CSV table of C-alpha atoms in Angstrom, one decimal:
chain,number,residue,atom,x,y,z
A,1,UNK,CA,-239.5,109.6,-189.8
A,2,UNK,CA,-239.4,109.6,-193.9
A,3,UNK,CA,-241.3,109.9,-196.8
A,4,UNK,CA,-242.2,106.4,-198.2
A,5,UNK,CA,-243.2,108.3,-201.2
A,6,UNK,CA,-240.4,110.6,-201.7
A,7,UNK,CA,-237.0,110.5,-201.1
A,8,UNK,CA,-235.8,109.7,-197.9
A,9,UNK,CA,-233.3,111.9,-197.0
A,10,UNK,CA,-233.3,116.0,-197.2
A,11,UNK,CA,-232.1,117.3,-200.3
A,12,UNK,CA,-228.2,117.6,-200.3
A,13,UNK,CA,-226.8,120.0,-203.6
A,14,UNK,CA,-225.6,117.4,-205.5
A,15,UNK,CA,-224.7,116.8,-209.5
A,16,UNK,CA,-224.5,114.0,-211.5
A,17,UNK,CA,-224.1,113.1,-215.4
A,18,UNK,CA,-227.8,113.1,-217.0
A,19,UNK,CA,-229.3,114.0,-220.3
A,20,UNK,CA,-231.4,117.0,-221.4
A,21,UNK,CA,-234.6,117.5,-222.5
A,22,UNK,CA,-236.7,120.1,-223.2
A,23,UNK,CA,-235.9,123.6,-225.5
A,24,UNK,CA,-232.1,122.4,-224.9
A,25,UNK,CA,-232.4,120.1,-226.6
A,26,UNK,CA,-231.6,121.5,-229.5
A,27,UNK,CA,-228.0,121.1,-229.9
A,28,UNK,CA,-225.4,120.1,-231.7
A,29,UNK,CA,-223.1,117.8,-232.6
A,30,UNK,CA,-220.3,117.9,-234.9
A,31,UNK,CA,-221.2,114.9,-237.7
A,32,UNK,CA,-219.0,115.2,-240.4
A,33,UNK,CA,-219.5,118.8,-242.7
A,34,UNK,CA,-223.8,117.3,-241.2
A,35,UNK,CA,-225.3,118.8,-238.0
A,36,UNK,CA,-228.1,116.5,-235.9
A,37,UNK,CA,-229.6,116.7,-233.3
A,38,UNK,CA,-227.6,115.6,-230.1
A,39,UNK,CA,-230.0,112.9,-229.5
A,40,UNK,CA,-231.1,110.8,-232.8
A,41,UNK,CA,-232.1,108.2,-231.0
A,42,UNK,CA,-235.3,110.0,-230.9
A,43,UNK,CA,-235.7,109.5,-234.7
A,44,UNK,CA,-234.6,106.1,-234.8
A,45,UNK,CA,-236.9,104.7,-232.9
A,46,UNK,CA,-239.6,106.4,-234.1
A,47,UNK,CA,-242.7,104.3,-234.4
A,48,UNK,CA,-243.6,102.4,-238.3
A,49,UNK,CA,-242.2,100.9,-241.1
A,50,UNK,CA,-238.7,99.7,-241.1
A,51,UNK,CA,-236.4,102.6,-241.8
A,52,UNK,CA,-234.0,102.3,-244.8
A,53,UNK,CA,-230.2,103.9,-244.3
A,54,UNK,CA,-231.6,106.7,-247.1
A,55,UNK,CA,-234.7,107.3,-245.4
A,56,UNK,CA,-232.6,107.4,-242.0
A,57,UNK,CA,-231.0,110.4,-243.2
A,58,UNK,CA,-233.8,112.2,-244.5
A,59,UNK,CA,-235.4,111.7,-241.0
A,60,UNK,CA,-231.7,113.1,-239.4
A,61,UNK,CA,-232.2,116.5,-241.5
A,62,UNK,CA,-236.5,117.0,-241.3
A,63,UNK,CA,-235.1,116.4,-236.5
A,64,UNK,CA,-231.8,119.2,-237.9
A,65,UNK,CA,-234.4,121.7,-239.2
A,66,UNK,CA,-236.4,121.3,-237.2
A,67,UNK,CA,-234.5,121.2,-233.9
A,68,UNK,CA,-233.3,123.9,-235.9
A,69,UNK,CA,-237.1,126.0,-235.4
A,70,UNK,CA,-237.0,124.9,-231.9
A,71,UNK,CA,-233.9,126.3,-230.9
A,72,UNK,CA,-234.9,129.4,-232.7
A,73,UNK,CA,-238.1,130.7,-230.3
A,74,UNK,CA,-236.8,129.2,-227.5
A,75,UNK,CA,-233.4,131.0,-227.0
A,76,UNK,CA,-234.2,134.1,-228.8
A,77,UNK,CA,-237.5,135.9,-227.0
A,78,UNK,CA,-237.0,139.2,-227.0
A,79,UNK,CA,-239.4,141.6,-225.6
A,80,UNK,CA,-238.3,144.6,-227.5
A,81,UNK,CA,-240.1,143.2,-230.7
A,82,UNK,CA,-243.3,145.2,-232.7
A,83,UNK,CA,-246.0,144.0,-232.6
A,84,UNK,CA,-244.8,140.0,-230.8
A,85,UNK,CA,-243.3,139.7,-234.2
A,86,UNK,CA,-241.0,136.7,-234.6
A,87,UNK,CA,-237.5,137.0,-232.9
A,88,UNK,CA,-234.9,137.6,-234.9
A,89,UNK,CA,-232.5,133.6,-234.8
A,90,UNK,CA,-229.9,133.3,-233.0
A,91,UNK,CA,-226.3,133.3,-235.0
A,92,UNK,CA,-223.8,130.8,-234.8
A,93,UNK,CA,-222.0,132.3,-231.9
A,94,UNK,CA,-225.5,131.2,-230.1
A,95,UNK,CA,-225.0,127.4,-231.1
A,96,UNK,CA,-223.7,124.5,-228.5
A,97,UNK,CA,-219.5,124.7,-228.9
A,98,UNK,CA,-218.3,121.7,-230.6
A,99,UNK,CA,-215.4,121.2,-228.4
A,100,UNK,CA,-216.6,120.1,-225.6
A,101,UNK,CA,-219.2,119.2,-224.1
A,102,UNK,CA,-221.7,121.9,-222.2
A,103,UNK,CA,-223.7,119.5,-219.5
A,104,UNK,CA,-220.0,118.9,-217.5
A,105,UNK,CA,-218.1,120.9,-216.0
A,106,UNK,CA,-214.7,121.7,-218.2
A,107,UNK,CA,-211.1,121.5,-216.2
A,108,UNK,CA,-211.1,124.3,-216.3
A,109,UNK,CA,-214.0,124.8,-214.2
A,110,UNK,CA,-212.5,122.5,-211.8
A,111,UNK,CA,-209.5,124.2,-211.2
A,112,UNK,CA,-211.0,127.6,-211.0
A,113,UNK,CA,-213.2,126.5,-207.5
A,114,UNK,CA,-209.8,125.2,-206.1
A,115,UNK,CA,-208.6,128.8,-205.6
A,116,UNK,CA,-212.8,129.4,-204.7
A,117,UNK,CA,-212.1,126.7,-202.1
A,118,UNK,CA,-208.7,128.4,-201.0
A,119,UNK,CA,-210.5,131.7,-201.0
A,120,UNK,CA,-212.9,130.3,-198.7
A,121,UNK,CA,-210.2,128.3,-196.4
A,122,UNK,CA,-208.4,132.1,-195.7
A,123,UNK,CA,-211.6,133.7,-194.7
A,124,UNK,CA,-212.3,130.7,-192.3
A,125,UNK,CA,-209.3,130.9,-191.1
A,126,UNK,CA,-210.1,134.0,-188.0
A,127,UNK,CA,-213.4,130.6,-186.7
A,128,UNK,CA,-210.5,127.9,-186.3
A,129,UNK,CA,-208.9,129.6,-183.2
A,130,UNK,CA,-210.8,130.8,-180.2
A,131,UNK,CA,-212.9,133.0,-182.4
A,132,UNK,CA,-215.7,136.5,-181.5
A,133,UNK,CA,-218.8,136.4,-182.6
A,134,UNK,CA,-217.7,139.6,-184.8
A,135,UNK,CA,-215.1,137.4,-186.5
A,136,UNK,CA,-218.1,135.1,-187.4
A,137,UNK,CA,-220.4,138.4,-188.5
A,138,UNK,CA,-217.5,139.2,-190.5
A,139,UNK,CA,-216.9,135.6,-192.1
A,140,UNK,CA,-219.7,135.2,-193.3
A,141,UNK,CA,-220.5,138.7,-194.9
A,142,UNK,CA,-217.0,138.2,-196.5
A,143,UNK,CA,-217.7,135.5,-198.5
A,144,UNK,CA,-222.0,136.1,-198.7
A,145,UNK,CA,-219.5,138.9,-201.2
A,146,UNK,CA,-217.3,136.6,-202.8
A,147,UNK,CA,-220.4,133.5,-202.9
A,148,UNK,CA,-222.0,136.2,-205.0
A,149,UNK,CA,-219.1,136.0,-207.6
A,150,UNK,CA,-218.9,132.7,-208.4
A,151,UNK,CA,-222.7,132.6,-208.1
A,152,UNK,CA,-222.9,134.7,-211.1
A,153,UNK,CA,-219.1,134.2,-212.8
A,154,UNK,CA,-221.6,129.6,-212.9
A,155,UNK,CA,-224.8,131.0,-213.7
A,156,UNK,CA,-223.1,133.0,-216.5
A,157,UNK,CA,-221.2,130.4,-218.3
A,158,UNK,CA,-224.0,127.2,-217.7
A,159,UNK,CA,-226.2,129.9,-220.1
A,160,UNK,CA,-223.7,130.4,-223.0
A,161,UNK,CA,-223.6,126.7,-224.0
A,162,UNK,CA,-221.2,128.6,-227.5
A,163,UNK,CA,-218.2,129.3,-225.7
A,164,UNK,CA,-214.7,126.7,-227.2
A,165,UNK,CA,-213.0,124.9,-225.1
A,166,UNK,CA,-210.3,128.0,-225.1
A,167,UNK,CA,-212.5,130.8,-224.8
A,168,UNK,CA,-214.3,129.3,-221.6
A,169,UNK,CA,-210.8,129.0,-220.5
A,170,UNK,CA,-209.7,131.9,-220.9
A,171,UNK,CA,-212.6,133.5,-219.1
A,172,UNK,CA,-211.8,131.3,-215.9
A,173,UNK,CA,-207.6,132.2,-216.7
A,174,UNK,CA,-208.8,135.3,-216.0
A,175,UNK,CA,-211.8,134.8,-213.4
A,176,UNK,CA,-208.7,132.9,-211.1
A,177,UNK,CA,-206.2,136.2,-211.5
A,178,UNK,CA,-209.8,138.3,-209.8
A,179,UNK,CA,-210.2,135.6,-208.0
A,180,UNK,CA,-206.7,135.3,-206.5
A,181,UNK,CA,-207.0,139.1,-205.4
A,182,UNK,CA,-209.6,138.4,-203.8
A,183,UNK,CA,-207.9,135.7,-201.8
A,184,UNK,CA,-204.4,137.7,-201.1
A,185,UNK,CA,-206.8,140.2,-199.7
A,186,UNK,CA,-208.8,137.6,-197.2
A,187,UNK,CA,-206.8,137.8,-193.9
A,188,UNK,CA,-206.9,141.3,-194.4
A,189,UNK,CA,-210.1,142.5,-196.2
A,190,UNK,CA,-211.1,145.4,-193.9
A,191,UNK,CA,-207.9,146.8,-192.9
A,192,UNK,CA,-204.9,147.7,-194.5
A,193,UNK,CA,-205.9,145.8,-197.8
A,194,UNK,CA,-209.5,146.2,-198.5
A,195,UNK,CA,-207.9,148.0,-201.7
A,196,UNK,CA,-207.3,144.7,-203.3
A,197,UNK,CA,-210.3,143.3,-202.1
A,198,UNK,CA,-211.9,145.9,-203.8
A,199,UNK,CA,-210.5,145.7,-206.8
A,200,UNK,CA,-210.5,142.0,-207.2
A,201,UNK,CA,-214.4,142.2,-206.8
A,202,UNK,CA,-214.3,144.7,-209.4
A,203,UNK,CA,-212.1,142.7,-211.8
A,204,UNK,CA,-214.2,140.2,-211.3
A,205,UNK,CA,-217.3,141.9,-212.5
A,206,UNK,CA,-215.7,143.4,-215.5
A,207,UNK,CA,-215.1,139.5,-216.6
A,208,UNK,CA,-218.7,138.8,-215.9
A,209,UNK,CA,-219.2,142.5,-218.3
A,210,UNK,CA,-217.5,140.9,-221.1
A,211,UNK,CA,-219.5,137.3,-221.1
A,212,UNK,CA,-223.1,139.4,-220.7
A,213,UNK,CA,-221.8,141.5,-223.7
A,214,UNK,CA,-221.2,138.9,-225.8
A,215,UNK,CA,-223.9,137.1,-225.1
A,216,UNK,CA,-226.8,139.7,-225.2
A,217,UNK,CA,-226.3,143.0,-226.3
A,218,UNK,CA,-227.6,142.5,-230.0
A,219,UNK,CA,-230.9,141.8,-227.9
A,220,UNK,CA,-232.0,145.1,-227.6
A,221,UNK,CA,-232.2,148.2,-225.5
A,222,UNK,CA,-233.3,146.8,-222.7
A,223,UNK,CA,-230.5,144.1,-222.6
A,224,UNK,CA,-228.0,146.8,-223.0
A,225,UNK,CA,-229.1,149.0,-220.1
A,226,UNK,CA,-229.5,145.6,-217.5
A,227,UNK,CA,-225.7,144.1,-218.8
A,228,UNK,CA,-224.4,147.6,-218.5
A,229,UNK,CA,-225.8,147.9,-214.4
A,230,UNK,CA,-225.9,144.7,-214.0
A,231,UNK,CA,-222.2,144.3,-214.0
A,232,UNK,CA,-221.0,147.1,-215.2
A,233,UNK,CA,-222.1,150.3,-212.2
A,234,UNK,CA,-221.8,147.1,-210.0
A,235,UNK,CA,-217.9,147.0,-211.1
A,236,UNK,CA,-217.3,151.3,-211.1
A,237,UNK,CA,-219.0,150.9,-207.4
A,238,UNK,CA,-216.6,147.8,-206.7
A,239,UNK,CA,-212.8,150.3,-208.7
A,240,UNK,CA,-214.7,153.7,-206.7
A,241,UNK,CA,-214.4,152.1,-203.0
A,242,UNK,CA,-210.4,151.6,-203.4
A,243,UNK,CA,-210.3,155.1,-203.5
A,244,UNK,CA,-213.1,155.9,-200.1
A,245,UNK,CA,-211.9,155.7,-196.3
A,246,UNK,CA,-213.7,153.1,-194.3
A,247,UNK,CA,-216.4,152.2,-193.4
A,248,UNK,CA,-217.6,154.9,-196.4
A,249,UNK,CA,-215.6,151.6,-198.5
A,250,UNK,CA,-217.5,148.6,-197.2
A,251,UNK,CA,-221.3,150.6,-197.5
A,252,UNK,CA,-220.5,150.7,-201.3
A,253,UNK,CA,-219.7,147.1,-201.2
A,254,UNK,CA,-223.3,146.2,-199.5
A,255,UNK,CA,-225.0,148.6,-202.6
A,256,UNK,CA,-223.0,147.2,-205.5
A,257,UNK,CA,-224.4,143.7,-204.3
A,258,UNK,CA,-227.6,144.6,-202.9
A,259,UNK,CA,-227.7,146.6,-207.5
A,260,UNK,CA,-227.3,142.8,-208.6
A,261,UNK,CA,-229.2,140.7,-205.9
A,262,UNK,CA,-232.2,143.8,-207.3
A,263,UNK,CA,-232.3,143.4,-210.5
A,264,UNK,CA,-232.0,139.2,-210.3
A,265,UNK,CA,-234.9,139.9,-208.3
A,266,UNK,CA,-236.8,142.4,-210.9
A,267,UNK,CA,-235.9,140.8,-213.9
A,268,UNK,CA,-238.2,141.1,-216.1
A,269,UNK,CA,-240.5,137.5,-217.7
A,270,UNK,CA,-238.5,138.3,-221.0
A,271,UNK,CA,-235.0,138.4,-219.7
A,272,UNK,CA,-236.2,135.1,-217.6
A,273,UNK,CA,-237.7,133.2,-220.6
A,274,UNK,CA,-234.0,132.9,-222.6
A,275,UNK,CA,-232.8,131.9,-219.8
A,276,UNK,CA,-234.7,129.6,-219.5
A,277,UNK,CA,-234.5,128.2,-222.8
A,278,UNK,CA,-230.8,128.5,-222.3
A,279,UNK,CA,-230.5,126.6,-218.6
A,280,UNK,CA,-228.4,123.2,-218.8
A,281,UNK,CA,-229.8,121.3,-215.5
A,282,UNK,CA,-226.6,118.9,-216.2
A,283,UNK,CA,-224.0,121.4,-215.9
A,284,UNK,CA,-225.1,123.6,-213.2
A,285,UNK,CA,-226.4,120.6,-211.2
A,286,UNK,CA,-222.5,118.7,-211.0
A,287,UNK,CA,-221.0,122.2,-210.0
A,288,UNK,CA,-222.8,122.9,-207.4
A,289,UNK,CA,-222.4,119.5,-206.2
A,290,UNK,CA,-218.2,119.4,-206.7
A,291,UNK,CA,-218.5,122.6,-205.1
A,292,UNK,CA,-219.5,121.2,-201.7
A,293,UNK,CA,-217.6,118.2,-202.3
A,294,UNK,CA,-214.2,120.1,-202.3
A,295,UNK,CA,-215.5,122.6,-199.4
A,296,UNK,CA,-215.8,119.3,-197.4
A,297,UNK,CA,-212.3,118.2,-198.4
A,298,UNK,CA,-211.0,121.5,-197.2
A,299,UNK,CA,-212.6,120.7,-194.1
A,300,UNK,CA,-211.0,117.2,-193.6
A,301,UNK,CA,-207.9,119.1,-194.3
A,302,UNK,CA,-208.9,121.3,-191.7
A,303,UNK,CA,-208.8,118.5,-189.5
A,304,UNK,CA,-205.0,117.8,-190.4
A,305,UNK,CA,-203.6,120.9,-190.0
A,306,UNK,CA,-205.0,121.8,-186.1
A,307,UNK,CA,-204.1,118.1,-185.1
A,308,UNK,CA,-200.7,118.7,-186.7
A,309,UNK,CA,-200.6,121.5,-184.2
A,310,UNK,CA,-202.0,120.1,-181.3
A,311,UNK,CA,-200.2,116.8,-181.4
A,312,UNK,CA,-201.4,115.2,-177.9
A,313,UNK,CA,-204.1,111.9,-177.3
A,314,UNK,CA,-207.1,114.3,-176.2
A,315,UNK,CA,-206.7,116.0,-180.0
A,316,UNK,CA,-206.9,113.1,-181.8
A,317,UNK,CA,-209.7,111.9,-181.0
A,318,UNK,CA,-211.0,114.7,-180.9
A,319,UNK,CA,-210.0,115.4,-184.8
A,320,UNK,CA,-210.9,111.4,-185.4
A,321,UNK,CA,-214.8,112.6,-184.0
A,322,UNK,CA,-214.3,115.3,-186.1
A,323,UNK,CA,-213.4,113.6,-189.2
A,324,UNK,CA,-217.1,111.4,-187.9
A,325,UNK,CA,-219.3,114.5,-188.4
A,326,UNK,CA,-217.3,116.1,-191.5
A,327,UNK,CA,-218.1,111.4,-193.1
A,328,UNK,CA,-221.6,111.6,-191.9
A,329,UNK,CA,-222.3,114.8,-193.7
A,330,UNK,CA,-220.0,113.6,-197.1
A,331,UNK,CA,-222.8,110.8,-195.9
A,332,UNK,CA,-225.8,112.2,-197.0
A,333,UNK,CA,-224.2,114.0,-199.2
A,334,UNK,CA,-223.2,110.8,-201.9
A,335,UNK,CA,-226.4,108.2,-200.7
A,336,UNK,CA,-229.4,110.9,-201.3
A,337,UNK,CA,-228.3,113.9,-203.4
A,338,UNK,CA,-226.3,112.8,-206.6
A,339,UNK,CA,-230.7,112.9,-208.6
A,340,UNK,CA,-232.0,115.4,-206.6
A,341,UNK,CA,-230.8,118.9,-207.4
A,342,UNK,CA,-230.5,117.7,-211.5
A,343,UNK,CA,-234.5,116.4,-210.9
A,344,UNK,CA,-235.5,119.0,-208.7
A,345,UNK,CA,-234.1,121.8,-210.9
A,346,UNK,CA,-235.2,120.3,-214.7
A,347,UNK,CA,-238.9,120.1,-213.3
A,348,UNK,CA,-238.4,123.5,-212.0
A,349,UNK,CA,-237.1,124.2,-215.6
A,350,UNK,CA,-239.7,122.3,-217.9
A,351,UNK,CA,-242.4,124.6,-215.5
A,352,UNK,CA,-240.8,128.3,-215.8
A,353,UNK,CA,-240.0,128.3,-213.0
A,354,UNK,CA,-237.1,130.5,-213.0
A,355,UNK,CA,-237.9,131.7,-210.0
A,356,UNK,CA,-237.7,128.5,-208.0
A,357,UNK,CA,-234.3,128.2,-209.8
A,358,UNK,CA,-233.0,131.7,-208.9
A,359,UNK,CA,-233.9,130.4,-205.6
A,360,UNK,CA,-232.3,127.4,-205.6
A,361,UNK,CA,-229.3,128.1,-207.7
A,362,UNK,CA,-228.2,131.4,-206.1
A,363,UNK,CA,-229.6,131.9,-202.6
A,364,UNK,CA,-229.9,129.3,-200.1
A,365,UNK,CA,-226.5,126.6,-201.5
A,366,UNK,CA,-224.4,129.8,-200.0
A,367,UNK,CA,-226.3,128.4,-196.6
A,368,UNK,CA,-225.4,125.2,-196.8
A,369,UNK,CA,-221.3,125.8,-197.8
A,370,UNK,CA,-221.6,128.5,-195.1
A,371,UNK,CA,-222.5,126.4,-192.7
A,372,UNK,CA,-220.3,123.6,-193.6
A,373,UNK,CA,-217.3,125.7,-193.1
A,374,UNK,CA,-218.5,126.5,-189.8
A,375,UNK,CA,-218.7,123.4,-189.0
A,376,UNK,CA,-215.2,123.3,-190.1
A,377,UNK,CA,-214.6,126.3,-187.8
A,378,UNK,CA,-215.6,124.6,-184.9
A,379,UNK,CA,-214.3,121.5,-185.5
A,380,UNK,CA,-210.6,123.1,-185.4
A,381,UNK,CA,-211.1,125.4,-182.9
A,382,UNK,CA,-212.1,121.7,-180.3
A,383,UNK,CA,-209.2,119.8,-181.4
A,384,UNK,CA,-207.2,123.3,-180.2
A,385,UNK,CA,-208.7,123.4,-177.0
A,386,UNK,CA,-210.3,119.4,-176.7
A,387,UNK,CA,-211.1,120.0,-172.7
A,388,UNK,CA,-212.5,123.5,-172.0
A,389,UNK,CA,-216.4,123.9,-173.9
A,390,UNK,CA,-215.8,125.3,-176.9
A,391,UNK,CA,-216.7,129.6,-176.9
A,392,UNK,CA,-219.8,130.8,-177.5
A,393,UNK,CA,-219.1,132.4,-181.6
A,394,UNK,CA,-217.6,127.7,-182.5
A,395,UNK,CA,-221.2,126.2,-180.1
A,396,UNK,CA,-223.2,128.4,-182.6
A,397,UNK,CA,-220.5,127.4,-185.9
A,398,UNK,CA,-220.8,123.9,-185.2
A,399,UNK,CA,-224.8,123.6,-184.2
A,400,UNK,CA,-226.1,126.4,-186.4
A,401,UNK,CA,-223.8,124.5,-189.3
A,402,UNK,CA,-225.1,121.6,-188.2
A,403,UNK,CA,-229.5,123.6,-188.3
A,404,UNK,CA,-228.6,125.2,-191.5
A,405,UNK,CA,-227.1,122.3,-193.8
A,406,UNK,CA,-230.7,120.3,-193.2
A,407,UNK,CA,-232.6,123.8,-192.3
A,408,UNK,CA,-231.5,124.5,-195.8
A,409,UNK,CA,-231.9,121.7,-197.3
A,410,UNK,CA,-236.1,121.5,-196.3
A,411,UNK,CA,-235.9,124.4,-198.2
A,412,UNK,CA,-235.0,123.4,-201.4
A,413,UNK,CA,-237.1,120.2,-200.6
A,414,UNK,CA,-240.3,122.5,-200.3
A,415,UNK,CA,-238.7,124.6,-203.1
A,416,UNK,CA,-238.5,121.7,-205.7
A,417,UNK,CA,-242.1,120.0,-205.0
A,418,UNK,CA,-241.9,117.6,-202.6
A,419,UNK,CA,-245.1,117.5,-200.1
A,420,UNK,CA,-244.4,119.6,-196.9
A,421,UNK,CA,-245.8,116.6,-194.8
A,422,UNK,CA,-243.2,114.6,-196.1
A,423,UNK,CA,-240.3,117.3,-195.6
A,424,UNK,CA,-241.0,117.2,-191.8
A,425,UNK,CA,-240.5,114.0,-190.9
A,426,UNK,CA,-236.5,114.1,-191.2
A,427,UNK,CA,-236.4,118.2,-191.5
A,428,UNK,CA,-238.4,118.4,-187.2
A,429,UNK,CA,-236.2,115.7,-185.4
A,430,UNK,CA,-232.4,117.3,-186.9
A,431,UNK,CA,-233.4,120.6,-186.1
A,432,UNK,CA,-235.0,119.6,-182.6
A,433,UNK,CA,-231.2,116.9,-182.0
A,434,UNK,CA,-229.8,120.2,-183.1
A,435,UNK,CA,-231.0,122.4,-180.6
A,436,UNK,CA,-230.6,119.0,-178.0
A,437,UNK,CA,-226.3,119.9,-179.4
A,438,UNK,CA,-226.1,123.3,-178.4
A,439,UNK,CA,-227.2,122.8,-175.1
A,440,UNK,CA,-224.1,120.0,-174.6
A,441,UNK,CA,-221.8,122.3,-176.2
A,442,UNK,CA,-223.0,125.1,-173.5
A,443,UNK,CA,-222.1,122.8,-170.9
A,444,UNK,CA,-219.5,120.0,-172.4
A,445,UNK,CA,-216.0,120.7,-173.1
A,446,UNK,CA,-215.5,120.1,-177.2
A,447,UNK,CA,-214.1,116.6,-177.3
A,448,UNK,CA,-217.6,115.9,-175.9
A,449,UNK,CA,-219.2,118.0,-177.6
A,450,UNK,CA,-218.1,117.0,-180.9
A,451,UNK,CA,-218.8,113.1,-179.9
A,452,UNK,CA,-222.5,113.9,-179.3
A,453,UNK,CA,-222.7,115.8,-182.9
A,454,UNK,CA,-221.4,112.9,-184.2
A,455,UNK,CA,-224.4,110.3,-182.2
A,456,UNK,CA,-226.6,113.2,-183.9
A,457,UNK,CA,-226.0,112.6,-187.8
A,458,UNK,CA,-225.4,108.8,-187.3
A,459,UNK,CA,-228.7,109.3,-186.1
A,460,UNK,CA,-230.0,111.4,-188.2
A,461,UNK,CA,-228.9,109.1,-191.7
A,462,UNK,CA,-229.2,105.8,-189.9
A,463,UNK,CA,-232.9,106.6,-190.0
A,464,UNK,CA,-232.9,107.7,-193.4
A,465,UNK,CA,-230.7,104.5,-193.7
A,466,UNK,CA,-233.8,102.3,-192.2
A,467,UNK,CA,-236.9,104.4,-194.3
A,468,UNK,CA,-234.8,103.7,-197.0
A,469,UNK,CA,-234.5,100.1,-196.8
A,470,UNK,CA,-238.8,99.1,-195.3
A,471,UNK,CA,-239.6,101.6,-198.3
A,472,UNK,CA,-237.5,99.3,-200.8
A,473,UNK,CA,-239.1,97.1,-198.7
A,474,UNK,CA,-242.7,97.1,-199.1
A,475,UNK,CA,-242.4,98.5,-203.1
């Protein structure tokens, strides 16, 4: 079922440590009062005669100068430079911070993710007990807005390696207060607390606005217009909606997000080149991977809470099956996804394919996280009512969540350049089995449906393991 020439499971959003390459490798690390390229091993292992200590110092100095030149051209591509003039060298604020490793997620970023997952839990609360279709649609709509905010902040931090540890901490703290307001408002985001939901989103856009002003305000008029429109104008729309009655305030919310999406899709190639020059694949893949881990953990917490509320034998057995469902998703994530995103993004970065990076970072992971969260909601409902068939919305959440997990990973695999035939070998069986699970959900009690879900996921994972074993034996 899996192409032996490719990794044997779907692309799971995950991160792992690794070294950068290309333009970004022109960064610097502190070494006393001097500077040298972050990877000096390329200098010390040059072929040729033995190099003395003084010779190595000369090589390092020469490499530092060369790295600075490369970084000039990679970081500062200004579409407004007249007559193809040489770009202005980056100022000191655009150098790599020496008190943190920009290729790794900082602890304050992980703390921010905990607030984000608390917000997701607030939004998904209505999916855990007898939800209706409108509850599911409302969750997806509200989650889309907060996901978009998370992606924007994560991406901004990623392409700003000059942020020192303390500056980054201040940014994340400010963003946490804004996100905390959104989390408090989430249960009544469309009624009494809509104003707070909007105010939190407006504050988050202001944080982003200040970040982008410090990053690219000096890059020309076009950059200033883009920054002002992307975060300044949208912050104004969110802020204005505080005083606008429903349903017109929701239209302003949608318009604000639409403006940001359109500006991103219509971004010029020169702006994309500047972004690609600073893009840190290791940091980006680690951030997304850790977020998925935390969302899986939140699903486990939801199962435990549901069982605590309904302490019966049937509920306990269903909870065990629910943990098995999450564990099988986590198995796919941990066993096969650690390097996939990093390698895929690195290939896209080297190829200069900004659109594919945009899709695999900004848009498609939303469907994976929504799918896992929807599955969590369905499991909570099943634990509360194990002897009754799942409500329609919960059945859609369970089967649709699993389908989204595998379908989205299939699309991401193709965007990363995997052969379509190899992707279809595992994607089609997974989707067919999930469709059959949907039929079971309409006919069987909830506990039996979760048992079928475990069987489906076990078959998919088991097939991948067997394919891996055959591939390794053939090698």
